[in-house]
Coordinates of C-alpha atoms in Angstrom, one line a residue:
Chain A
M1 CA 5.3 22.8 22.1
K2 CA 6.8 21.3 26.0
I3 CA 5.6 18.1 24.2
L4 CA 8.3 18.7 21.1
R5 CA 10.5 19.3 23.4
Y6 CA 10.2 15.9 25.3
L7 CA 10.1 14.0 22.6
L8 CA 12.7 15.2 20.5
Q9 CA 14.4 14.6 24.2
K10 CA 13.7 11.2 23.5
E11 CA 14.7 11.0 20.0
F12 CA 18.2 12.7 20.3
I13 CA 18.9 10.0 23.6
Q14 CA 17.9 7.0 21.5
I15 CA 19.4 8.1 18.2
I16 CA 23.1 8.6 20.0
R17 CA 22.6 5.2 22.5
N18 CA 22.4 3.5 19.2
K19 CA 25.5 2.0 18.2
S20 CA 24.6 1.3 14.8
M21 CA 24.1 4.9 14.1
W22 CA 27.6 6.1 14.2
P23 CA 28.9 4.5 11.6
I24 CA 26.4 5.5 9.0
I25 CA 26.7 9.4 10.2
F26 CA 30.8 9.3 10.4
V27 CA 31.9 6.6 7.9
M28 CA 29.4 6.5 5.1
P29 CA 30.5 10.0 4.2
I30 CA 33.7 8.9 3.9
V31 CA 33.4 5.9 1.8
Q32 CA 31.1 7.0 -0.5
M33 CA 33.1 10.1 -1.2
L34 CA 36.3 8.9 -1.4
I35 CA 35.0 5.8 -3.5
L36 CA 32.2 7.3 -5.4
V37 CA 33.5 10.8 -6.4
N38 CA 37.1 8.9 -7.5
A39 CA 34.9 5.7 -9.4
A40 CA 32.0 6.7 -10.9
T41 CA 34.0 8.8 -13.6
L42 CA 32.9 9.3 -17.1
E43 CA 36.0 10.2 -17.8
L44 CA 38.1 8.3 -20.7
K45 CA 41.2 6.8 -19.3
K46 CA 43.8 4.7 -20.6
S47 CA 42.3 2.6 -23.1
D48 CA 43.9 -0.1 -24.0
V49 CA 45.2 -0.6 -27.5
L50 CA 46.2 -3.0 -29.5
V51 CA 47.7 -2.1 -33.2
V52 CA 47.6 -4.0 -36.1
D53 CA 50.3 -2.6 -38.3
Q54 CA 50.3 -4.5 -41.2
D55 CA 52.7 -1.5 -42.9
M56 CA 55.5 -1.2 -40.6
S57 CA 56.6 2.0 -42.6
D58 CA 57.8 5.3 -41.3
A59 CA 54.3 6.7 -41.4
S60 CA 52.7 3.5 -39.7
R61 CA 55.2 4.2 -36.7
Q62 CA 55.0 7.7 -36.6
L63 CA 51.0 7.0 -35.7
V64 CA 51.8 4.5 -33.1
N65 CA 54.5 6.9 -31.0
K66 CA 51.6 9.6 -31.5
L67 CA 49.4 7.4 -29.9
E68 CA 51.7 6.2 -27.3
G69 CA 52.2 9.6 -26.7
N70 CA 48.6 10.2 -25.6
P71 CA 47.1 9.8 -22.0
F72 CA 44.4 8.2 -23.2
F73 CA 45.5 5.9 -24.7
K74 CA 48.1 3.0 -24.0
V75 CA 49.4 0.8 -26.3
I76 CA 49.5 -2.7 -25.3
Q77 CA 50.9 -4.4 -28.1
V78 CA 51.6 -3.9 -32.0
N79 CA 51.5 -6.4 -34.1
D80 CA 52.1 -7.2 -38.1
A81 CA 49.1 -9.5 -38.5
D82 CA 45.9 -9.8 -37.6
F83 CA 46.0 -13.1 -35.9
D84 CA 44.5 -12.6 -32.6
A85 CA 43.0 -9.0 -32.5
D86 CA 39.4 -10.3 -32.0
D87 CA 40.3 -12.4 -29.7
Q88 CA 42.3 -9.9 -27.2
L89 CA 38.7 -8.0 -28.0
L90 CA 36.5 -10.4 -27.0
K91 CA 38.6 -10.9 -24.0
G92 CA 38.8 -7.9 -22.5
K93 CA 42.6 -7.0 -22.8
A94 CA 42.3 -4.4 -25.6
N95 CA 39.3 -1.7 -25.5
V96 CA 40.3 -0.9 -29.2
V97 CA 42.0 -2.4 -32.4
L98 CA 43.6 0.2 -34.5
D99 CA 44.0 -1.7 -37.9
I100 CA 46.6 0.2 -40.3
P101 CA 46.5 -1.7 -43.8
Q102 CA 49.5 -2.8 -46.0
N103 CA 51.1 0.3 -47.8
F104 CA 49.8 2.8 -45.9
E105 CA 52.1 5.0 -46.3
R106 CA 52.7 4.4 -49.9
D107 CA 48.9 5.4 -50.5
L108 CA 48.6 7.5 -48.5
R109 CA 51.8 9.6 -50.5
R110 CA 50.5 8.6 -53.8
D111 CA 46.2 8.5 -53.3
N112 CA 46.4 11.4 -50.7
K113 CA 43.7 9.4 -49.3
V114 CA 44.0 6.7 -47.4
S115 CA 41.7 4.4 -44.6
L116 CA 42.3 3.1 -41.1
Q117 CA 39.7 0.4 -39.6
L118 CA 39.1 1.3 -35.6
R119 CA 37.2 -1.8 -33.8
V120 CA 35.9 -0.1 -30.5
D121 CA 34.4 -3.3 -27.7
A122 CA 31.4 -0.9 -27.4
I123 CA 29.9 -2.5 -24.5
N124 CA 30.1 1.2 -22.9
S125 CA 28.4 2.6 -25.1
M126 CA 29.6 6.3 -24.0
S127 CA 33.2 5.1 -23.6
A128 CA 33.3 3.6 -26.6
E129 CA 32.3 7.2 -28.4
L130 CA 34.9 8.7 -26.2
T131 CA 36.9 6.3 -27.8
W132 CA 36.2 7.4 -31.2
S133 CA 36.4 11.1 -30.8
Y134 CA 39.5 11.0 -28.8
M135 CA 40.9 8.8 -31.6
N136 CA 39.7 10.6 -34.5
S137 CA 41.2 14.3 -33.3
L138 CA 44.5 12.3 -32.2
I139 CA 44.8 11.4 -36.1
R140 CA 43.2 14.4 -37.5
D141 CA 46.3 16.3 -35.9
Y142 CA 48.5 13.0 -36.6
N143 CA 47.3 14.0 -40.3
N144 CA 48.1 17.9 -40.3
N145 CA 51.8 17.2 -38.6
L146 CA 52.4 14.4 -41.4
R147 CA 51.1 16.6 -44.2
A148 CA 53.2 19.8 -42.9
S149 CA 56.0 17.6 -42.6
W150 CA 56.0 16.4 -46.1
M151 CA 55.0 19.2 -48.1
G152 CA 57.3 21.2 -46.2
V153 CA 55.5 24.4 -44.2
S154 CA 54.6 26.4 -47.0
K155 CA 55.5 29.5 -45.3
F156 CA 53.3 31.4 -47.8
D157 CA 49.9 29.4 -47.4
P158 CA 49.8 27.8 -44.3
P159 CA 46.8 24.6 -43.9
Q160 CA 43.9 26.8 -43.6
Q161 CA 41.9 25.8 -40.2
I162 CA 39.4 26.6 -37.7
V163 CA 41.1 26.5 -34.1
V164 CA 38.4 26.6 -31.3
S165 CA 40.2 27.5 -27.9
P166 CA 37.6 26.5 -25.4
R167 CA 37.8 28.3 -22.1
Y168 CA 36.1 26.0 -19.8
W169 CA 33.7 28.4 -17.3
Y170 CA 33.7 27.6 -13.6
N171 CA 35.4 24.0 -13.7
P172 CA 38.4 25.5 -15.2
T173 CA 40.0 22.4 -15.3
L174 CA 37.7 19.9 -16.3
I175 CA 38.3 17.8 -12.6
Y176 CA 35.2 15.2 -12.6
A177 CA 35.4 15.3 -8.2
F178 CA 34.2 18.8 -8.9
Y179 CA 31.2 17.7 -10.3
M180 CA 30.8 14.2 -8.7
A181 CA 31.4 15.8 -5.2
P182 CA 28.5 17.9 -4.6
G183 CA 26.1 15.4 -6.2
V184 CA 27.2 12.4 -3.7
M185 CA 26.7 14.7 -0.8
V186 CA 23.2 15.0 -2.1
I187 CA 22.7 11.3 -2.3
L188 CA 24.3 10.9 1.6
V189 CA 21.8 13.6 2.7
T190 CA 19.4 12.2 0.8
V191 CA 19.9 8.4 2.3
V192 CA 19.9 10.2 5.9
G193 CA 16.7 12.4 5.7
M194 CA 14.6 10.3 3.9
F195 CA 16.0 6.2 5.2
L196 CA 17.2 6.9 8.7
S197 CA 14.1 8.7 9.6
A198 CA 11.4 6.5 7.7
V199 CA 13.1 3.0 9.7
N200 CA 12.9 5.0 12.7
L201 CA 9.6 5.8 12.6
V202 CA 8.3 1.8 11.8
R203 CA 10.4 0.4 13.9
E204 CA 8.7 2.1 16.8
K205 CA 5.5 0.1 15.0
E206 CA 7.1 -2.8 15.4
I207 CA 8.2 -2.9 18.9
G208 CA 4.9 -1.2 20.0
T209 CA 5.6 1.6 21.2
M210 CA 3.8 4.0 18.9
E211 CA 0.8 2.1 20.2
Q212 CA 1.3 3.8 23.3
L213 CA 1.9 7.1 21.6
N214 CA -1.0 6.9 20.1
V215 CA -3.2 6.4 23.3
T216 CA -1.4 9.5 24.5
P217 CA -2.7 13.3 23.9
I218 CA 0.3 13.7 21.2
K219 CA -0.7 15.9 18.4
K220 CA -0.1 14.2 15.4
Y221 CA 2.4 17.1 13.8
Q222 CA 4.5 17.1 16.9
F223 CA 4.9 13.3 16.8
I224 CA 6.5 13.9 12.8
A225 CA 8.2 17.1 13.6
A226 CA 9.9 14.8 16.5
K227 CA 10.4 12.6 14.1
M228 CA 11.8 14.8 11.4
I229 CA 13.7 17.3 13.3
P230 CA 16.9 14.9 14.6
F231 CA 17.5 13.6 11.1
L232 CA 17.7 17.3 10.1
V233 CA 20.0 17.8 12.0
I234 CA 22.1 14.8 11.5
A235 CA 22.0 15.3 7.7
L236 CA 23.1 18.5 7.7
V237 CA 26.2 17.5 9.8
V238 CA 26.7 14.8 7.3
L239 CA 26.3 17.5 5.0
S240 CA 28.9 19.7 6.8
F241 CA 31.0 16.4 7.4
G242 CA 31.0 15.8 3.3
L243 CA 32.0 19.2 2.8
L244 CA 34.8 18.9 4.6
I245 CA 36.0 15.9 3.0
A246 CA 35.7 17.4 -0.4
K247 CA 37.7 20.4 0.9
L248 CA 40.7 18.3 1.9
V249 CA 40.5 15.3 -0.3
F250 CA 39.7 16.8 -3.5
N251 CA 40.5 20.7 -2.8
L252 CA 36.9 21.4 -3.8
P253 CA 35.8 25.0 -4.1
F254 CA 33.7 26.8 -2.6
H255 CA 32.3 29.8 -4.5
G256 CA 28.9 30.0 -2.8
N257 CA 27.3 30.9 0.0
L258 CA 27.5 28.3 2.9
L259 CA 24.3 30.0 4.2
V260 CA 22.1 29.8 1.2
L261 CA 23.8 25.9 1.1
Y262 CA 22.3 25.1 4.2
G263 CA 19.1 26.9 3.2
F264 CA 18.6 24.7 0.5
T265 CA 18.9 21.4 2.4
T266 CA 17.1 22.0 4.8
V267 CA 14.0 22.8 2.2
F268 CA 15.3 19.9 0.6
L269 CA 14.9 17.5 3.4
L270 CA 11.6 18.3 4.3
G271 CA 10.8 17.4 0.6
V272 CA 12.3 13.7 1.2
M273 CA 12.3 13.4 5.1
G274 CA 8.0 13.8 3.8
L275 CA 8.4 11.3 1.7
G276 CA 10.3 9.1 4.2
L277 CA 7.9 9.4 6.9
F278 CA 4.8 9.2 4.4
I279 CA 6.0 5.6 3.4
S280 CA 6.7 4.5 6.9
V281 CA 3.4 5.9 7.9
V282 CA 2.0 3.6 5.1
S283 CA 3.8 0.6 6.1
D284 CA 4.4 -1.8 9.3
T285 CA 7.0 -3.2 9.0
Q286 CA 11.1 -2.1 8.1
Q287 CA 11.2 -4.8 4.9
Q288 CA 8.1 -2.4 3.8
V289 CA 10.2 0.7 4.4
F290 CA 13.3 -1.0 2.8
F291 CA 11.6 -1.7 -0.1
L292 CA 9.5 1.3 -0.6
S293 CA 12.5 3.5 0.1
Y294 CA 14.7 1.7 -2.5
F295 CA 12.2 2.0 -5.1
F296 CA 11.9 5.3 -5.0
L297 CA 16.0 6.8 -3.7
L298 CA 17.3 4.2 -7.4
I299 CA 14.9 6.5 -9.4
F300 CA 15.9 9.4 -7.5
I301 CA 19.2 9.2 -8.1
L302 CA 19.7 7.7 -11.3
M303 CA 17.4 10.6 -12.7
S304 CA 18.9 12.9 -10.4
G305 CA 21.5 14.4 -13.1
L306 CA 24.2 12.7 -10.8
F307 CA 26.0 10.7 -13.5
T308 CA 23.8 11.6 -16.8
P309 CA 23.1 14.7 -17.4
V310 CA 19.1 15.7 -17.4
E311 CA 19.4 17.2 -20.7
S312 CA 20.2 14.5 -22.6
M313 CA 17.4 12.7 -21.1
P314 CA 14.5 12.3 -22.7
K315 CA 11.5 14.7 -22.8
W316 CA 9.4 13.3 -21.3
A317 CA 11.7 12.3 -18.5
Q318 CA 12.8 15.5 -18.4
L319 CA 9.3 16.4 -17.2
L320 CA 8.7 13.5 -14.8
D321 CA 12.2 14.6 -13.5
H322 CA 10.1 17.9 -12.3
L323 CA 8.7 15.4 -9.3
N324 CA 12.3 14.2 -8.3
P325 CA 13.4 16.7 -5.7
L326 CA 17.3 15.3 -6.2
Y327 CA 16.9 17.0 -9.7
Y328 CA 16.5 20.6 -8.3
M329 CA 18.8 19.5 -5.3
M330 CA 22.2 18.0 -7.8
K331 CA 21.4 21.5 -9.6
V332 CA 21.4 23.7 -6.7
I333 CA 23.9 22.0 -5.0
R334 CA 26.6 22.1 -7.7
N335 CA 25.5 25.5 -8.5
V336 CA 26.0 27.1 -5.2
V337 CA 29.3 25.7 -5.1
L338 CA 31.1 25.9 -8.1
K339 CA 29.5 29.0 -9.8
G340 CA 28.6 30.5 -6.8
S341 CA 25.0 31.0 -7.2
G342 CA 23.3 32.7 -4.3
F343 CA 19.3 32.7 -3.5
F344 CA 18.2 34.6 -6.5
D345 CA 19.6 32.6 -9.1
L346 CA 17.6 29.0 -7.8
K347 CA 14.2 30.4 -6.7
Y348 CA 12.3 28.4 -9.1
E349 CA 14.4 25.2 -7.4
F350 CA 13.6 26.8 -4.2
L351 CA 10.3 27.2 -5.0
S352 CA 9.6 23.7 -5.8
M353 CA 11.6 21.6 -3.4
L354 CA 9.5 23.9 -0.5
G355 CA 6.7 22.7 -2.1
Y356 CA 7.2 19.9 -2.3
G357 CA 8.6 19.6 1.3
V358 CA 4.6 21.4 2.0
V359 CA 2.7 18.4 0.3
M360 CA 4.8 15.4 1.1
F361 CA 4.8 17.0 5.4
S362 CA 1.4 17.4 4.9
L363 CA 0.4 14.0 3.1
A364 CA 2.8 12.2 6.2
V365 CA 1.0 13.8 8.8
M366 CA -2.8 13.9 7.2
R367 CA -1.5 9.9 6.6
Y368 CA -0.7 9.3 9.9
R369 CA -3.5 7.6 11.5
K370 CA -3.5 7.7 15.7
T371 CA -5.4 4.7 15.1
A372 CA -3.7 1.2 15.4
Chain B
M1 CA -23.2 0.8 42.0
E2 CA -25.1 4.2 41.3
K3 CA -25.9 5.0 37.7
E4 CA -23.8 8.7 37.6
N5 CA -20.9 6.4 38.4
T6 CA -21.0 5.2 34.9
V7 CA -17.7 6.2 33.4
I8 CA -17.8 3.7 30.5
R9 CA -21.0 3.3 28.3
V10 CA -21.7 1.2 25.5
R11 CA -24.5 0.5 23.6
D12 CA -24.6 -1.9 20.7
L13 CA -21.2 -1.4 19.8
V14 CA -19.7 -3.3 16.6
K15 CA -17.1 -2.9 14.8
K16 CA -16.3 -4.9 11.4
F17 CA -13.1 -5.7 9.7
G18 CA -14.4 -5.9 6.4
H19 CA -17.1 -8.7 6.9
F20 CA -15.8 -9.9 9.8
V21 CA -17.6 -8.6 12.7
A22 CA -14.9 -8.5 15.8
D23 CA -17.4 -7.0 17.9
D24 CA -21.3 -8.0 17.6
H25 CA -23.9 -5.0 19.2
L26 CA -21.7 -4.9 22.7
S27 CA -23.7 -3.5 25.6
F28 CA -22.2 -2.9 29.3
D29 CA -21.6 0.2 32.0
V30 CA -18.7 0.2 33.8
Y31 CA -19.1 2.3 37.0
K32 CA -16.6 4.3 39.0
G33 CA -13.5 2.7 40.5
E34 CA -14.5 -0.9 39.9
I35 CA -12.3 -3.6 38.2
F36 CA -14.0 -4.5 35.4
G37 CA -12.6 -8.1 34.4
F38 CA -13.1 -8.9 30.0
L39 CA -12.6 -12.4 29.5
G40 CA -12.4 -14.5 26.3
A41 CA -10.3 -17.0 24.5
N42 CA -7.8 -15.2 22.0
G43 CA -9.8 -13.8 19.1
A44 CA -13.0 -13.5 20.9
G45 CA -12.5 -9.9 19.8
K46 CA -11.2 -8.3 23.4
T47 CA -8.5 -6.6 22.1
T48 CA -10.7 -5.0 19.3
A49 CA -13.2 -3.5 22.0
I50 CA -10.6 -2.5 24.3
R51 CA -8.8 -0.6 21.1
M52 CA -12.0 1.2 20.6
L53 CA -12.4 2.2 24.1
C54 CA -9.1 4.3 23.9
G55 CA -9.6 5.8 21.1
L56 CA -7.4 3.6 18.7
L57 CA -10.1 2.1 16.8
E58 CA -13.1 3.4 15.1
P59 CA -15.9 1.6 15.8
T60 CA -18.6 1.0 13.2
S61 CA -21.5 1.4 14.9
G62 CA -23.4 1.6 18.5
E63 CA -22.9 4.4 21.3
L64 CA -19.7 4.8 22.9
T65 CA -19.4 7.3 25.8
V66 CA -15.1 7.4 27.9
A67 CA -15.7 9.6 30.8
G68 CA -17.9 11.9 29.7
L69 CA -17.0 12.2 26.0
D70 CA -18.0 11.0 23.3
G71 CA -16.0 7.8 21.6
F72 CA -16.4 8.5 18.2
K73 CA -16.3 12.5 17.8
Q74 CA -13.9 13.1 20.8
R75 CA -11.3 10.1 20.7
E76 CA -8.5 12.8 21.5
A77 CA -9.9 14.4 24.0
I78 CA -10.3 10.6 25.9
K79 CA -6.8 10.3 25.4
R80 CA -6.1 13.5 27.7
R81 CA -8.1 11.1 30.7
I82 CA -7.2 7.6 29.9
G83 CA -4.0 5.3 30.8
Y84 CA -3.4 2.2 28.6
M85 CA -1.3 -0.2 28.7
S86 CA -0.6 -3.0 26.0
Q87 CA 0.2 -6.6 25.9
K88 CA 3.6 -5.9 24.4
F89 CA 4.1 -3.3 27.7
S90 CA 5.4 0.1 25.5
L91 CA 8.0 1.4 27.1
Y92 CA 11.4 2.7 25.8
E93 CA 13.6 -0.9 25.7
D94 CA 16.8 1.7 25.0
L95 CA 15.5 4.5 28.0
T96 CA 16.4 4.7 31.5
V97 CA 13.7 4.2 33.6
H98 CA 14.4 7.9 34.9
E99 CA 14.1 9.0 30.9
N100 CA 11.1 6.8 30.6
I101 CA 9.4 8.8 33.2
R102 CA 10.6 11.4 32.4
L103 CA 9.1 11.4 28.9
F104 CA 5.8 10.0 30.0
A105 CA 5.0 12.5 32.3
G106 CA 6.1 15.1 29.6
I107 CA 3.9 13.9 27.1
Y108 CA 1.1 14.3 29.6
G109 CA 2.0 17.9 30.0
I110 CA 2.8 17.3 33.7
P111 CA 4.5 20.1 35.2
T112 CA 8.3 19.8 36.0
R113 CA 7.9 20.3 39.8
I114 CA 5.6 18.1 40.2
R115 CA 7.1 15.6 37.7
R116 CA 9.7 15.2 39.8
E117 CA 8.2 14.8 43.3
K118 CA 5.9 11.9 41.0
T119 CA 9.1 10.3 40.3
E120 CA 11.1 10.0 43.9
E121 CA 7.9 8.5 45.2
L122 CA 6.9 6.2 42.0
L123 CA 11.1 4.7 42.1
E124 CA 10.6 4.5 46.1
K125 CA 6.9 2.6 45.7
L126 CA 8.6 0.7 43.0
E127 CA 11.5 0.1 45.0
L128 CA 14.0 1.0 41.7
T129 CA 15.6 4.2 42.9
S130 CA 18.9 2.5 43.0
A131 CA 18.1 1.1 39.4
R132 CA 16.9 4.3 37.8
K133 CA 19.8 5.0 35.3
K134 CA 19.6 1.3 34.1
L135 CA 18.4 0.7 30.9
V136 CA 14.5 -0.8 30.7
R137 CA 15.9 -3.3 28.4
D138 CA 18.1 -4.9 31.6
L139 CA 15.5 -4.8 34.0
P140 CA 13.0 -8.4 34.7
L141 CA 9.8 -8.2 32.9
G142 CA 7.8 -8.5 36.0
W143 CA 9.2 -5.0 37.1
K144 CA 9.1 -3.7 33.2
Q145 CA 5.3 -4.3 33.7
K146 CA 5.1 -2.8 37.0
L147 CA 7.0 0.3 35.1
A148 CA 4.7 0.3 32.8
F149 CA 1.7 0.4 34.8
S150 CA 2.9 2.8 37.0
L151 CA 3.5 5.4 33.8
A152 CA 0.2 4.4 32.1
I153 CA -1.1 6.1 35.7
I154 CA 1.3 9.1 36.2
H155 CA -1.4 11.5 34.9
D156 CA -4.1 10.0 37.2
P157 CA -6.3 9.2 34.5
S158 CA -10.0 8.9 35.2
I159 CA -9.6 4.8 33.7
V160 CA -6.7 2.8 33.1
F161 CA -7.2 0.4 30.1
L162 CA -4.8 -3.0 30.5
D163 CA -4.9 -5.3 27.9
E164 CA -3.5 -8.6 29.0
P165 CA -1.4 -6.8 31.2
S166 CA 0.3 -9.4 32.6
G167 CA 1.1 -12.1 29.8
G168 CA 4.5 -14.5 30.1
V169 CA 4.9 -14.0 34.3
D170 CA 4.6 -16.5 37.0
P171 CA 1.6 -16.3 38.8
V172 CA 3.4 -14.8 42.0
T173 CA 4.6 -11.8 39.6
R174 CA 1.4 -11.5 38.4
R175 CA 0.1 -11.0 42.2
R176 CA 2.4 -8.4 43.0
F177 CA 1.6 -7.1 39.9
W178 CA -2.4 -7.1 40.8
D179 CA -1.1 -5.3 44.1
L180 CA -0.8 -2.0 42.1
I181 CA -4.1 -2.6 40.1
Y182 CA -5.5 -2.4 43.5
E183 CA -4.0 0.3 45.0
A184 CA -4.8 2.2 41.7
A185 CA -8.7 1.2 42.0
H186 CA -8.4 2.1 45.6
E187 CA -7.5 5.8 44.9
G188 CA -10.2 6.0 42.2
I189 CA -8.8 5.2 38.7
T190 CA -11.3 3.0 37.3
V191 CA -9.9 -0.3 35.8
F192 CA -10.6 -2.3 32.6
V193 CA -8.8 -5.3 31.7
T194 CA -8.6 -7.8 29.2
T195 CA -7.0 -11.5 30.3
H196 CA -7.1 -14.9 29.2
Y197 CA -5.9 -16.0 32.4
M198 CA -8.7 -17.2 35.0
D199 CA -7.1 -16.5 38.1
E200 CA -6.8 -12.9 37.2
A201 CA -10.5 -13.0 36.6
E202 CA -10.9 -13.8 39.9
Y203 CA -9.2 -10.5 41.3
C204 CA -12.4 -8.2 39.4
D205 CA -15.1 -6.9 41.0
R206 CA -17.1 -7.5 37.8
V207 CA -16.2 -9.4 34.4
A208 CA -18.1 -9.7 30.9
I209 CA -17.1 -13.4 28.7
M210 CA -16.5 -12.8 25.3
S211 CA -17.1 -15.4 22.9
A212 CA -17.0 -14.7 19.0
G213 CA -17.1 -11.3 19.3
K214 CA -20.4 -11.3 21.8
I215 CA -20.4 -10.5 25.6
V216 CA -22.1 -14.1 26.8
A217 CA -22.0 -13.4 30.8
L218 CA -21.6 -10.2 32.8
D219 CA -21.6 -10.5 36.4
T220 CA -19.2 -10.7 39.6
P221 CA -17.5 -13.7 39.7
E222 CA -19.7 -15.0 42.9
A223 CA -22.6 -14.7 40.9
L224 CA -21.0 -16.6 37.9
K225 CA -19.5 -19.3 39.4
K226 CA -23.0 -19.9 41.4
E227 CA -25.1 -19.5 38.4
W228 CA -22.7 -22.4 36.4
D229 CA -22.4 -24.0 39.6
A230 CA -18.3 -24.0 39.3
T231 CA -15.6 -23.3 42.4
S232 CA -13.4 -21.4 40.1
M233 CA -13.8 -18.7 37.2
D234 CA -11.7 -21.4 34.9
G235 CA -15.5 -24.0 35.7
V236 CA -17.4 -21.8 34.3
F237 CA -15.4 -20.7 31.5
L238 CA -14.9 -24.2 30.6
K239 CA -19.0 -24.5 31.4
L240 CA -19.8 -21.5 29.2
A241 CA -17.8 -22.4 26.5
R242 CA -19.5 -25.9 26.2
S243 CA -23.3 -24.2 26.6
N244 CA -22.0 -22.3 23.7
E245 CA -20.8 -24.7 21.5

């Protein structure tokens, strides 16, 4: 145990002395939190609408007014004929083209039925669908109002409607940042835990100090533990820093118990650091570590549920995701922060992450040969 | 030299990497307190051999005893009894002189009080007392080597292995470095050194010359020079090389 103390002392001195470490610890969280949380949003805001109003009637103007008053849409132009709508879509000046046909109002009054056409830039299928559904509900709303005003609200026979009034639990105001911020923190912690520790270990191989340690009576687990513990501490510092930023900048509520979160994060880190160290144990150069960690990180992050819900992935992908430590942690951090979940609510995740950690740590220790 | 003073015993030691035979049936003994040189051109198999002796590589076959311990089964136990310094001497450049000493003394389990004494002694001997807080990175190469050697024997091992320890320095610095080696040998530490500098070979008590994975000659430098009718080890080496072609 004493040996471990000397090794830890060495690691900490080296890390503190390493000037490139500080920006990673303090600048990376700020940048990622501020940029990613704000930028990586699936919310639809201000879709640019080009209206081709070939009717120019009261009814069509009311529709345009309604569009203008909607926060999701921005009417950039109203043309009375379709002369360059396609072009505008192509150039990306407009995201949506709404075609109001000639005789829109007349047909609506006479036939009680009329079609509008929506042309949506669907390069991003997600936002195209959102645009469509927002537009749809806007037009339905418009439709109801129009009927009411034309027919005169029939006092005795109000239009039959089922109204669903949602109540959003755990994030009542649907602030997207509350969903993203905890997720970004997981990414931060993962990068520090997996990547920095892996690079640190393989560097010792590159400069040759590893060989020197290999001819000493150091035990394998002591060496691996000495590589893990400092980065565990740093990762928890980064997490705290991230939480602070989330609180100060996004006013992220924290409903859970901090200790529960730190406990889970520690168990989670055991797994990702174990993987990182395993990668560096089987690699000879920093380059190899970069490529291998990049490979795992990319898959882990994209499949973690940070951006897209795991539930909407195909079944096989969901099953595969049980091998992804980030999948558990993403769930854990969101539930602890937003729902106030406790240890027992997340025991399945706890056990899974613990198992992951034990396996990875053992693999790293086993695969680490004290031979050159 | 007496038989019971054998500290390294090697018999028919073989190391293969795939089909490539790096070391082909090496057999030799190294006796306590001697400076044993391992000579050969690059790629002759010196480094592979020294790595097997210190437990960094597992031999393919043969017999190997180091400090009375089995080189196959007791590799970790051997590591307590030996010191090692490699060609890329492995101090931590981003730690200070003192921090390096503390680390390696700590790794070998030297008690704190003894460590403090040893540290002062060592700093004084190496004339590094005023540089104790300097980063190793900022030391001249010759000093780094001396420090690396001193740390390799800080736990009083019975054998110290030096793998081309004095590469890249001028002969004068090399000579000073060898003063430290003599001192260690004088204190009873057996020194096993690989080199391709022939002037270093002259400093050894006995040398083994390797070529293409085999030991082609083994004797004292004087005897070898006589046998090959050469005035220096350089001459011995050249004649040997020619006769092996």
